PDB file of C-alpha atoms in Angstrom:
ATOM      1  CA  UNK A   1     -38.206 -38.634  -0.135  1.00  0.00           C
ATOM      2  CA  UNK A   2     -36.537 -36.266   2.316  1.00  0.00           C
ATOM      3  CA  UNK A   3     -38.471 -34.991   5.253  1.00  0.00           C
ATOM      4  CA  UNK A   4     -39.107 -31.269   5.351  1.00  0.00           C
ATOM      5  CA  UNK A   5     -40.322 -31.463   8.950  1.00  0.00           C
ATOM      6  CA  UNK A   6     -38.652 -30.213  12.199  1.00  0.00           C
ATOM      7  CA  UNK A   7     -35.105 -29.762  10.724  1.00  0.00           C
ATOM      8  CA  UNK A   8     -36.369 -27.063   8.295  1.00  0.00           C
ATOM      9  CA  UNK A   9     -38.330 -25.294  11.101  1.00  0.00           C
ATOM     10  CA  UNK A  10     -35.258 -25.258  13.297  1.00  0.00           C
ATOM     11  CA  UNK A  11     -33.189 -23.812  10.408  1.00  0.00           C
ATOM     12  CA  UNK A  12     -35.691 -21.107   9.800  1.00  0.00           C
ATOM     13  CA  UNK A  13     -35.736 -20.238  13.477  1.00  0.00           C
ATOM     14  CA  UNK A  14     -31.953 -20.015  13.563  1.00  0.00           C
ATOM     15  CA  UNK A  15     -31.614 -18.026  10.328  1.00  0.00           C
ATOM     16  CA  UNK A  16     -31.172 -14.269  10.536  1.00  0.00           C
ATOM     17  CA  UNK A  17     -34.515 -12.508  10.583  1.00  0.00           C
ATOM     18  CA  UNK A  18     -33.305  -9.164   9.304  1.00  0.00           C
ATOM     19  CA  UNK A  19     -30.029  -7.454   8.333  1.00  0.00           C
ATOM     20  CA  UNK A  20     -29.826  -6.221  11.951  1.00  0.00           C
ATOM     21  CA  UNK A  21     -29.039  -9.845  12.989  1.00  0.00           C
ATOM     22  CA  UNK A  22     -26.266 -10.343  10.487  1.00  0.00           C
ATOM     23  CA  UNK A  23     -22.813 -10.352  11.873  1.00  0.00           C
ATOM     24  CA  UNK A  24     -20.278  -7.989  10.386  1.00  0.00           C
ATOM     25  CA  UNK A  25     -17.235  -9.572   8.782  1.00  0.00           C
ATOM     26  CA  UNK A  26     -13.572  -8.744   7.945  1.00  0.00           C
ATOM     27  CA  UNK A  27     -12.827  -9.571   4.190  1.00  0.00           C
ATOM     28  CA  UNK A  28      -9.206  -9.872   2.950  1.00  0.00           C
ATOM     29  CA  UNK A  29      -8.695  -9.117  -0.687  1.00  0.00           C
ATOM     30  CA  UNK A  30      -6.045 -10.432  -3.058  1.00  0.00           C
ATOM     31  CA  UNK A  31      -3.209  -8.071  -4.048  1.00  0.00           C
ATOM     32  CA  UNK A  32      -0.086  -8.647  -6.218  1.00  0.00           C
ATOM     33  CA  UNK A  33       2.455  -7.473  -3.551  1.00  0.00           C
ATOM     34  CA  UNK A  34       2.056  -9.496  -0.351  1.00  0.00           C
ATOM     35  CA  UNK A  35       3.861 -12.873  -0.181  1.00  0.00           C
ATOM     36  CA  UNK A  36       1.667 -15.836   0.338  1.00  0.00           C
ATOM     37  CA  UNK A  37       3.670 -16.931   3.291  1.00  0.00           C
ATOM     38  CA  UNK A  38       3.274 -13.463   4.810  1.00  0.00           C
ATOM     39  CA  UNK A  39      -0.493 -13.582   4.395  1.00  0.00           C
ATOM     40  CA  UNK A  40      -0.655 -17.046   6.085  1.00  0.00           C
ATOM     41  CA  UNK A  41       1.718 -15.883   8.858  1.00  0.00           C
ATOM     42  CA  UNK A  42      -0.649 -12.950   9.616  1.00  0.00           C
ATOM     43  CA  UNK A  43      -3.692 -15.157   9.761  1.00  0.00           C
ATOM     44  CA  UNK A  44      -1.865 -17.557  12.077  1.00  0.00           C
ATOM     45  CA  UNK A  45      -0.257 -15.105  14.394  1.00  0.00           C
ATOM     46  CA  UNK A  46      -2.951 -12.356  14.566  1.00  0.00           C
ATOM     47  CA  UNK A  47      -6.149 -14.427  14.527  1.00  0.00           C
ATOM     48  CA  UNK A  48      -4.540 -17.526  15.990  1.00  0.00           C
ATOM     49  CA  UNK A  49      -5.723 -19.810  13.258  1.00  0.00           C
ATOM     50  CA  UNK A  50      -4.054 -23.260  13.167  1.00  0.00           C
ATOM     51  CA  UNK A  51      -1.479 -23.621  10.328  1.00  0.00           C
ATOM     52  CA  UNK A  52      -3.721 -25.510   8.007  1.00  0.00           C
ATOM     53  CA  UNK A  53      -6.671 -23.190   8.428  1.00  0.00           C
ATOM     54  CA  UNK A  54      -4.472 -20.222   7.910  1.00  0.00           C
ATOM     55  CA  UNK A  55      -2.997 -21.748   4.718  1.00  0.00           C
ATOM     56  CA  UNK A  56      -6.582 -22.538   3.480  1.00  0.00           C
ATOM     57  CA  UNK A  57      -7.663 -19.011   3.964  1.00  0.00           C
ATOM     58  CA  UNK A  58      -4.540 -17.580   2.406  1.00  0.00           C
ATOM     59  CA  UNK A  59      -5.171 -19.719  -0.784  1.00  0.00           C
ATOM     60  CA  UNK A  60      -8.676 -18.707  -0.880  1.00  0.00           C
ATOM     61  CA  UNK A  61      -7.628 -15.133  -0.966  1.00  0.00           C
ATOM     62  CA  UNK A  62      -5.079 -15.955  -3.659  1.00  0.00           C
ATOM     63  CA  UNK A  63      -7.345 -18.062  -6.015  1.00  0.00           C
ATOM     64  CA  UNK A  64     -10.793 -16.608  -5.381  1.00  0.00           C
ATOM     65  CA  UNK A  65      -9.674 -13.024  -4.797  1.00  0.00           C
ATOM     66  CA  UNK A  66     -10.950 -12.716  -1.295  1.00  0.00           C
ATOM     67  CA  UNK A  67     -11.852 -14.549   1.910  1.00  0.00           C
ATOM     68  CA  UNK A  68     -13.843 -13.868   4.998  1.00  0.00           C
ATOM     69  CA  UNK A  69     -11.398 -14.114   7.829  1.00  0.00           C
ATOM     70  CA  UNK A  70     -13.538 -13.065  10.783  1.00  0.00           C
ATOM     71  CA  UNK A  71     -17.160 -12.414  11.668  1.00  0.00           C
ATOM     72  CA  UNK A  72     -18.597 -10.827  14.842  1.00  0.00           C
ATOM     73  CA  UNK A  73     -20.013  -7.560  16.223  1.00  0.00           C
ATOM     74  CA  UNK A  74     -19.235  -4.465  14.241  1.00  0.00           C
ATOM     75  CA  UNK A  75     -16.738  -2.916  16.729  1.00  0.00           C
ATOM     76  CA  UNK A  76     -14.710  -6.051  16.918  1.00  0.00           C
ATOM     77  CA  UNK A  77     -14.660  -6.430  13.152  1.00  0.00           C
ATOM     78  CA  UNK A  78     -13.633  -2.877  12.601  1.00  0.00           C
ATOM     79  CA  UNK A  79     -10.677  -3.462  15.014  1.00  0.00           C
ATOM     80  CA  UNK A  80      -9.711  -6.698  13.002  1.00  0.00           C
ATOM     81  CA  UNK A  81      -9.940  -4.728   9.730  1.00  0.00           C
ATOM     82  CA  UNK A  82      -7.732  -1.883  11.063  1.00  0.00           C
ATOM     83  CA  UNK A  83      -5.220  -4.521  12.312  1.00  0.00           C
ATOM     84  CA  UNK A  84      -5.088  -6.029   8.815  1.00  0.00           C
ATOM     85  CA  UNK A  85      -4.241  -2.515   7.481  1.00  0.00           C
ATOM     86  CA  UNK A  86      -1.462  -2.280  10.142  1.00  0.00           C
ATOM     87  CA  UNK A  87      -0.010  -5.439   8.472  1.00  0.00           C
ATOM     88  CA  UNK A  88      -0.565  -3.981   5.015  1.00  0.00           C
ATOM     89  CA  UNK A  89      -3.139  -6.403   3.916  1.00  0.00           C
ATOM     90  CA  UNK A  90      -6.028  -5.110   1.815  1.00  0.00           C
ATOM     91  CA  UNK A  91      -9.116  -5.648   4.089  1.00  0.00           C
ATOM     92  CA  UNK A  92     -12.644  -4.238   4.398  1.00  0.00           C
ATOM     93  CA  UNK A  93     -15.467  -4.611   6.822  1.00  0.00           C
ATOM     94  CA  UNK A  94     -18.935  -5.355   5.588  1.00  0.00           C
ATOM     95  CA  UNK A  95     -22.261  -6.610   6.911  1.00  0.00           C
ATOM     96  CA  UNK A  96     -22.522 -10.310   5.876  1.00  0.00           C
ATOM     97  CA  UNK A  97     -25.074 -11.289   3.301  1.00  0.00           C
ATOM     98  CA  UNK A  98     -26.779 -13.687   5.563  1.00  0.00           C
TER      99      UNK A  98
ATOM    100  CA  UNK B   1      23.985  -6.658   2.412  1.00  0.00           C
ATOM    101  CA  UNK B   2      21.218  -6.942   4.896  1.00  0.00           C
ATOM    102  CA  UNK B   3      20.309 -10.210   6.451  1.00  0.00           C
ATOM    103  CA  UNK B   4      18.633 -11.876   9.403  1.00  0.00           C
ATOM    104  CA  UNK B   5      19.869 -14.844  11.423  1.00  0.00           C
ATOM    105  CA  UNK B   6      18.354 -17.025  14.146  1.00  0.00           C
ATOM    106  CA  UNK B   7      20.673 -17.091  17.251  1.00  0.00           C
ATOM    107  CA  UNK B   8      18.958 -19.157  19.837  1.00  0.00           C
ATOM    108  CA  UNK B   9      15.616 -17.504  20.548  1.00  0.00           C
ATOM    109  CA  UNK B  10      16.611 -14.161  18.963  1.00  0.00           C
ATOM    110  CA  UNK B  11      16.418 -12.901  15.418  1.00  0.00           C
ATOM    111  CA  UNK B  12      19.592 -10.974  14.698  1.00  0.00           C
ATOM    112  CA  UNK B  13      19.919  -8.278  12.073  1.00  0.00           C
ATOM    113  CA  UNK B  14      23.176  -7.768  10.157  1.00  0.00           C
ATOM    114  CA  UNK B  15      23.673  -4.787   7.855  1.00  0.00           C
ATOM    115  CA  UNK B  16      26.534  -3.264   6.067  1.00  0.00           C
ATOM    116  CA  UNK B  17      26.992   0.434   6.194  1.00  0.00           C
ATOM    117  CA  UNK B  18      25.970   1.185   2.621  1.00  0.00           C
ATOM    118  CA  UNK B  19      22.759  -0.822   2.556  1.00  0.00           C
ATOM    119  CA  UNK B  20      21.843   0.193   6.095  1.00  0.00           C
ATOM    120  CA  UNK B  21      22.123   3.898   4.827  1.00  0.00           C
ATOM    121  CA  UNK B  22      20.087   3.262   1.747  1.00  0.00           C
ATOM    122  CA  UNK B  23      17.249   1.473   3.752  1.00  0.00           C
ATOM    123  CA  UNK B  24      17.253   4.180   6.371  1.00  0.00           C
ATOM    124  CA  UNK B  25      16.812   6.779   3.555  1.00  0.00           C
ATOM    125  CA  UNK B  26      13.844   4.690   2.252  1.00  0.00           C
ATOM    126  CA  UNK B  27      12.350   4.644   5.802  1.00  0.00           C
ATOM    127  CA  UNK B  28      12.756   8.448   5.904  1.00  0.00           C
ATOM    128  CA  UNK B  29      11.024   8.899   2.609  1.00  0.00           C
ATOM    129  CA  UNK B  30       8.265   6.637   3.789  1.00  0.00           C
ATOM    130  CA  UNK B  31       7.584   8.762   6.991  1.00  0.00           C
ATOM    131  CA  UNK B  32       7.763  11.850   4.749  1.00  0.00           C
ATOM    132  CA  UNK B  33       4.975  10.333   2.578  1.00  0.00           C
ATOM    133  CA  UNK B  34       2.876   9.566   5.567  1.00  0.00           C
ATOM    134  CA  UNK B  35       3.572  12.973   6.934  1.00  0.00           C
ATOM    135  CA  UNK B  36       2.147  14.567   3.784  1.00  0.00           C
ATOM    136  CA  UNK B  37      -1.045  12.537   4.261  1.00  0.00           C
ATOM    137  CA  UNK B  38      -1.435  13.078   8.008  1.00  0.00           C
ATOM    138  CA  UNK B  39      -3.237  16.379   7.689  1.00  0.00           C
ATOM    139  CA  UNK B  40      -6.028  14.944   5.482  1.00  0.00           C
ATOM    140  CA  UNK B  41      -6.024  11.211   6.226  1.00  0.00           C
ATOM    141  CA  UNK B  42      -8.910  11.385   8.626  1.00  0.00           C
ATOM    142  CA  UNK B  43     -11.107  13.365   6.298  1.00  0.00           C
ATOM    143  CA  UNK B  44     -10.896  11.794   2.886  1.00  0.00           C
ATOM    144  CA  UNK B  45      -9.541   8.893   0.903  1.00  0.00           C
ATOM    145  CA  UNK B  46      -5.970   9.811  -0.297  1.00  0.00           C
ATOM    146  CA  UNK B  47      -5.410  10.658  -3.876  1.00  0.00           C
ATOM    147  CA  UNK B  48      -1.898   9.133  -4.146  1.00  0.00           C
ATOM    148  CA  UNK B  49      -2.415   5.536  -5.152  1.00  0.00           C
ATOM    149  CA  UNK B  50       0.425   4.458  -2.713  1.00  0.00           C
ATOM    150  CA  UNK B  51      -1.370   6.134   0.178  1.00  0.00           C
ATOM    151  CA  UNK B  52      -4.695   4.711  -0.893  1.00  0.00           C
ATOM    152  CA  UNK B  53      -3.168   1.328  -0.550  1.00  0.00           C
ATOM    153  CA  UNK B  54      -1.562   1.974   2.772  1.00  0.00           C
ATOM    154  CA  UNK B  55      -4.841   3.406   4.106  1.00  0.00           C
ATOM    155  CA  UNK B  56      -7.522   1.673   2.299  1.00  0.00           C
ATOM    156  CA  UNK B  57     -11.327   2.277   2.571  1.00  0.00           C
ATOM    157  CA  UNK B  58     -12.329   0.587   5.805  1.00  0.00           C
ATOM    158  CA  UNK B  59     -15.844  -0.317   4.852  1.00  0.00           C
ATOM    159  CA  UNK B  60     -16.837  -2.128   1.638  1.00  0.00           C
ATOM    160  CA  UNK B  61     -19.406  -0.486  -0.709  1.00  0.00           C
ATOM    161  CA  UNK B  62     -20.378   2.235   1.675  1.00  0.00           C
ATOM    162  CA  UNK B  63     -18.397   5.500   1.289  1.00  0.00           C
ATOM    163  CA  UNK B  64     -20.265   7.310   3.954  1.00  0.00           C
ATOM    164  CA  UNK B  65     -19.690   4.537   6.544  1.00  0.00           C
ATOM    165  CA  UNK B  66     -16.018   4.313   5.358  1.00  0.00           C
ATOM    166  CA  UNK B  67     -15.339   7.992   5.880  1.00  0.00           C
ATOM    167  CA  UNK B  68     -16.931   7.738   9.329  1.00  0.00           C
ATOM    168  CA  UNK B  69     -14.628   4.834  10.360  1.00  0.00           C
ATOM    169  CA  UNK B  70     -11.641   6.444   8.622  1.00  0.00           C
ATOM    170  CA  UNK B  71     -12.199   9.555  10.820  1.00  0.00           C
ATOM    171  CA  UNK B  72     -11.818   7.401  13.934  1.00  0.00           C
ATOM    172  CA  UNK B  73      -8.884   5.182  12.808  1.00  0.00           C
ATOM    173  CA  UNK B  74      -6.742   7.045  10.235  1.00  0.00           C
ATOM    174  CA  UNK B  75      -4.551   8.942  12.716  1.00  0.00           C
ATOM    175  CA  UNK B  76      -3.721   5.945  14.754  1.00  0.00           C
ATOM    176  CA  UNK B  77      -3.034   3.921  11.666  1.00  0.00           C
ATOM    177  CA  UNK B  78      -0.635   6.395  10.297  1.00  0.00           C
ATOM    178  CA  UNK B  79       1.049   6.694  13.524  1.00  0.00           C
ATOM    179  CA  UNK B  80       1.414   2.914  13.769  1.00  0.00           C
ATOM    180  CA  UNK B  81       3.082   2.807  10.354  1.00  0.00           C
ATOM    181  CA  UNK B  82       5.309   5.791  11.116  1.00  0.00           C
ATOM    182  CA  UNK B  83       6.479   4.143  14.364  1.00  0.00           C
ATOM    183  CA  UNK B  84       7.248   0.945  12.402  1.00  0.00           C
ATOM    184  CA  UNK B  85       9.530   2.900   9.994  1.00  0.00           C
ATOM    185  CA  UNK B  86      11.293   4.631  12.811  1.00  0.00           C
ATOM    186  CA  UNK B  87      11.872   1.410  14.710  1.00  0.00           C
ATOM    187  CA  UNK B  88      13.404  -0.164  11.548  1.00  0.00           C
ATOM    188  CA  UNK B  89      15.703   2.857  11.134  1.00  0.00           C
ATOM    189  CA  UNK B  90      16.735   2.600  14.821  1.00  0.00           C
ATOM    190  CA  UNK B  91      17.597  -1.045  14.481  1.00  0.00           C
ATOM    191  CA  UNK B  92      19.545  -0.303  11.282  1.00  0.00           C
ATOM    192  CA  UNK B  93      21.533   2.230  13.342  1.00  0.00           C
ATOM    193  CA  UNK B  94      22.551  -0.414  15.835  1.00  0.00           C
ATOM    194  CA  UNK B  95      22.317  -3.935  14.221  1.00  0.00           C
ATOM    195  CA  UNK B  96      22.151  -7.001  16.421  1.00  0.00           C
ATOM    196  CA  UNK B  97      19.418  -8.895  18.365  1.00  0.00           C
ATOM    197  CA  UNK B  98      15.981  -7.712  17.631  1.00  0.00           C
ATOM    198  CA  UNK B  99      13.195  -7.228  20.325  1.00  0.00           C
ATOM    199  CA  UNK B 100       9.925  -9.005  19.504  1.00  0.00           C
ATOM    200  CA  UNK B 101       8.387  -5.647  18.731  1.00  0.00           C
ATOM    201  CA  UNK B 102      11.277  -4.908  16.371  1.00  0.00           C
ATOM    202  CA  UNK B 103      10.517  -8.107  14.451  1.00  0.00           C
ATOM    203  CA  UNK B 104       6.846  -7.129  13.986  1.00  0.00           C
ATOM    204  CA  UNK B 105       7.866  -3.635  12.895  1.00  0.00           C
ATOM    205  CA  UNK B 106      10.239  -5.040  10.251  1.00  0.00           C
ATOM    206  CA  UNK B 107       7.614  -7.472   8.968  1.00  0.00           C
ATOM    207  CA  UNK B 108       4.923  -4.892   8.656  1.00  0.00           C
ATOM    208  CA  UNK B 109       7.298  -2.117   7.378  1.00  0.00           C
ATOM    209  CA  UNK B 110       8.745  -4.394   4.671  1.00  0.00           C
ATOM    210  CA  UNK B 111       5.187  -4.807   3.445  1.00  0.00           C
ATOM    211  CA  UNK B 112       4.322  -1.213   3.556  1.00  0.00           C
ATOM    212  CA  UNK B 113       7.392  -0.093   1.706  1.00  0.00           C
ATOM    213  CA  UNK B 114       6.819  -2.761  -0.970  1.00  0.00           C
ATOM    214  CA  UNK B 115       3.268  -1.493  -1.309  1.00  0.00           C
ATOM    215  CA  UNK B 116       4.542   1.939  -1.990  1.00  0.00           C
ATOM    216  CA  UNK B 117       7.136   0.816  -4.545  1.00  0.00           C
ATOM    217  CA  UNK B 118       4.559  -1.422  -6.201  1.00  0.00           C
ATOM    218  CA  UNK B 119       2.197   1.592  -6.572  1.00  0.00           C
ATOM    219  CA  UNK B 120       5.049   3.686  -8.052  1.00  0.00           C
ATOM    220  CA  UNK B 121       5.926   0.803 -10.518  1.00  0.00           C
ATOM    221  CA  UNK B 122       2.349   0.152 -11.535  1.00  0.00           C
ATOM    222  CA  UNK B 123       2.224  -3.339 -10.103  1.00  0.00           C
ATOM    223  CA  UNK B 124      -1.520  -3.635  -9.749  1.00  0.00           C
ATOM    224  CA  UNK B 125      -2.562  -7.198 -10.332  1.00  0.00           C
ATOM    225  CA  UNK B 126      -0.893 -10.589  -9.948  1.00  0.00           C
ATOM    226  CA  UNK B 127       1.637 -11.146 -12.618  1.00  0.00           C
ATOM    227  CA  UNK B 128       2.507  -7.391 -13.299  1.00  0.00           C
ATOM    228  CA  UNK B 129       6.219  -6.998 -13.789  1.00  0.00           C
ATOM    229  CA  UNK B 130       6.192  -3.307 -13.116  1.00  0.00           C
ATOM    230  CA  UNK B 131       7.724  -0.368 -15.219  1.00  0.00           C
ATOM    231  CA  UNK B 132      11.312  -0.880 -16.246  1.00  0.00           C
ATOM    232  CA  UNK B 133      11.712   2.094 -18.678  1.00  0.00           C
ATOM    233  CA  UNK B 134      13.949   4.391 -16.629  1.00  0.00           C
ATOM    234  CA  UNK B 135      17.036   3.700 -14.576  1.00  0.00           C
ATOM    235  CA  UNK B 136      15.118   4.882 -11.497  1.00  0.00           C
ATOM    236  CA  UNK B 137      12.296   2.421 -12.210  1.00  0.00           C
ATOM    237  CA  UNK B 138      14.804  -0.482 -12.628  1.00  0.00           C
ATOM    238  CA  UNK B 139      16.455   0.401  -9.386  1.00  0.00           C
ATOM    239  CA  UNK B 140      13.090   0.662  -7.687  1.00  0.00           C
ATOM    240  CA  UNK B 141      12.114  -2.781  -9.159  1.00  0.00           C
ATOM    241  CA  UNK B 142      15.311  -4.369  -7.771  1.00  0.00           C
ATOM    242  CA  UNK B 143      14.681  -2.920  -4.392  1.00  0.00           C
ATOM    243  CA  UNK B 144      11.067  -4.189  -4.410  1.00  0.00           C
ATOM    244  CA  UNK B 145      12.180  -7.770  -5.140  1.00  0.00           C
ATOM    245  CA  UNK B 146      15.198  -7.544  -2.738  1.00  0.00           C
ATOM    246  CA  UNK B 147      13.021  -6.481   0.076  1.00  0.00           C
ATOM    247  CA  UNK B 148      10.456  -9.224  -0.774  1.00  0.00           C
ATOM    248  CA  UNK B 149      13.405 -11.787  -0.519  1.00  0.00           C
ATOM    249  CA  UNK B 150      14.393 -10.155   2.759  1.00  0.00           C
ATOM    250  CA  UNK B 151      10.883 -10.509   4.288  1.00  0.00           C
ATOM    251  CA  UNK B 152      10.790 -14.160   3.148  1.00  0.00           C
ATOM    252  CA  UNK B 153      14.023 -14.790   4.956  1.00  0.00           C
ATOM    253  CA  UNK B 154      12.644 -13.236   8.136  1.00  0.00           C
ATOM    254  CA  UNK B 155       9.387 -15.312   7.846  1.00  0.00           C
ATOM    255  CA  UNK B 156      11.382 -18.525   7.386  1.00  0.00           C
ATOM    256  CA  UNK B 157      13.349 -17.726  10.545  1.00  0.00           C
ATOM    257  CA  UNK B 158      10.223 -16.968  12.564  1.00  0.00           C
ATOM    258  CA  UNK B 159       8.778 -20.321  11.263  1.00  0.00           C
ATOM    259  CA  UNK B 160      11.885 -22.146  12.295  1.00  0.00           C
ATOM    260  CA  UNK B 161      11.795 -20.607  15.776  1.00  0.00           C
ATOM    261  CA  UNK B 162       8.210 -21.503  16.179  1.00  0.00           C
ATOM    262  CA  UNK B 163       9.006 -25.060  15.146  1.00  0.00           C
ATOM    263  CA  UNK B 164      11.755 -25.181  17.701  1.00  0.00           C
ATOM    264  CA  UNK B 165       9.523 -23.881  20.491  1.00  0.00           C
ATOM    265  CA  UNK B 166       6.855 -26.447  19.581  1.00  0.00           C
ATOM    266  CA  UNK B 167       9.409 -29.120  19.657  1.00  0.00           C
ATOM    267  CA  UNK B 168      11.119 -28.188  22.913  1.00  0.00           C
TER     268      UNK B 168
END
């Protein structure tokens, strides 16, 4: 039987207590126009993701329709989302669902 | 014919007069479209589907927040896209080695102009072929694909250069 002792307590302590604690996030959505290699290029060059991670995120956008590409404080996330719009990617900011 | 080549560290643009003129006209139409939106962009989502795609809602599922953020960012975003189109036109007027800022302008503008063409052709989801009923639509579809191929070529050269840099 698995212990539900200290580990669980620690998880509860670390879990967000309210929506105020949730980080904002930039979500990139799939679109039929952007080339897959362009999307991966943007993730690599703008966010600095290593090649494999950029490819993984691009494929998630392509297959699942969207992917979270950044999380953080609201101002930073809004700046990232605007940068994605500069690149012509379809992106939105939202408050993570915890 | 418009093409890119890698010459040492530099990306070089080559363009014949006819295609350079056609693409410059397209860049001019693009800035015209943005100009039409500039007056209202910071106040409301655009009604033109092409503009809606160029200037999407910034915040998901929250129209009020979205409009607040749009009010703060729309003017700069429109200006960024207009500057890209002008930079592309300027390089077409004097082809040759590109500055790093030109490379980014080309990458981003090729995306933006393809977003506009796709909206006009009704390419909305993966797999859409787009409208091909009129001569104009067929020409637009050809341009859409040709500019996609041109962007892929530029991306490959940037990749090749990055690999060279990593290896040296």
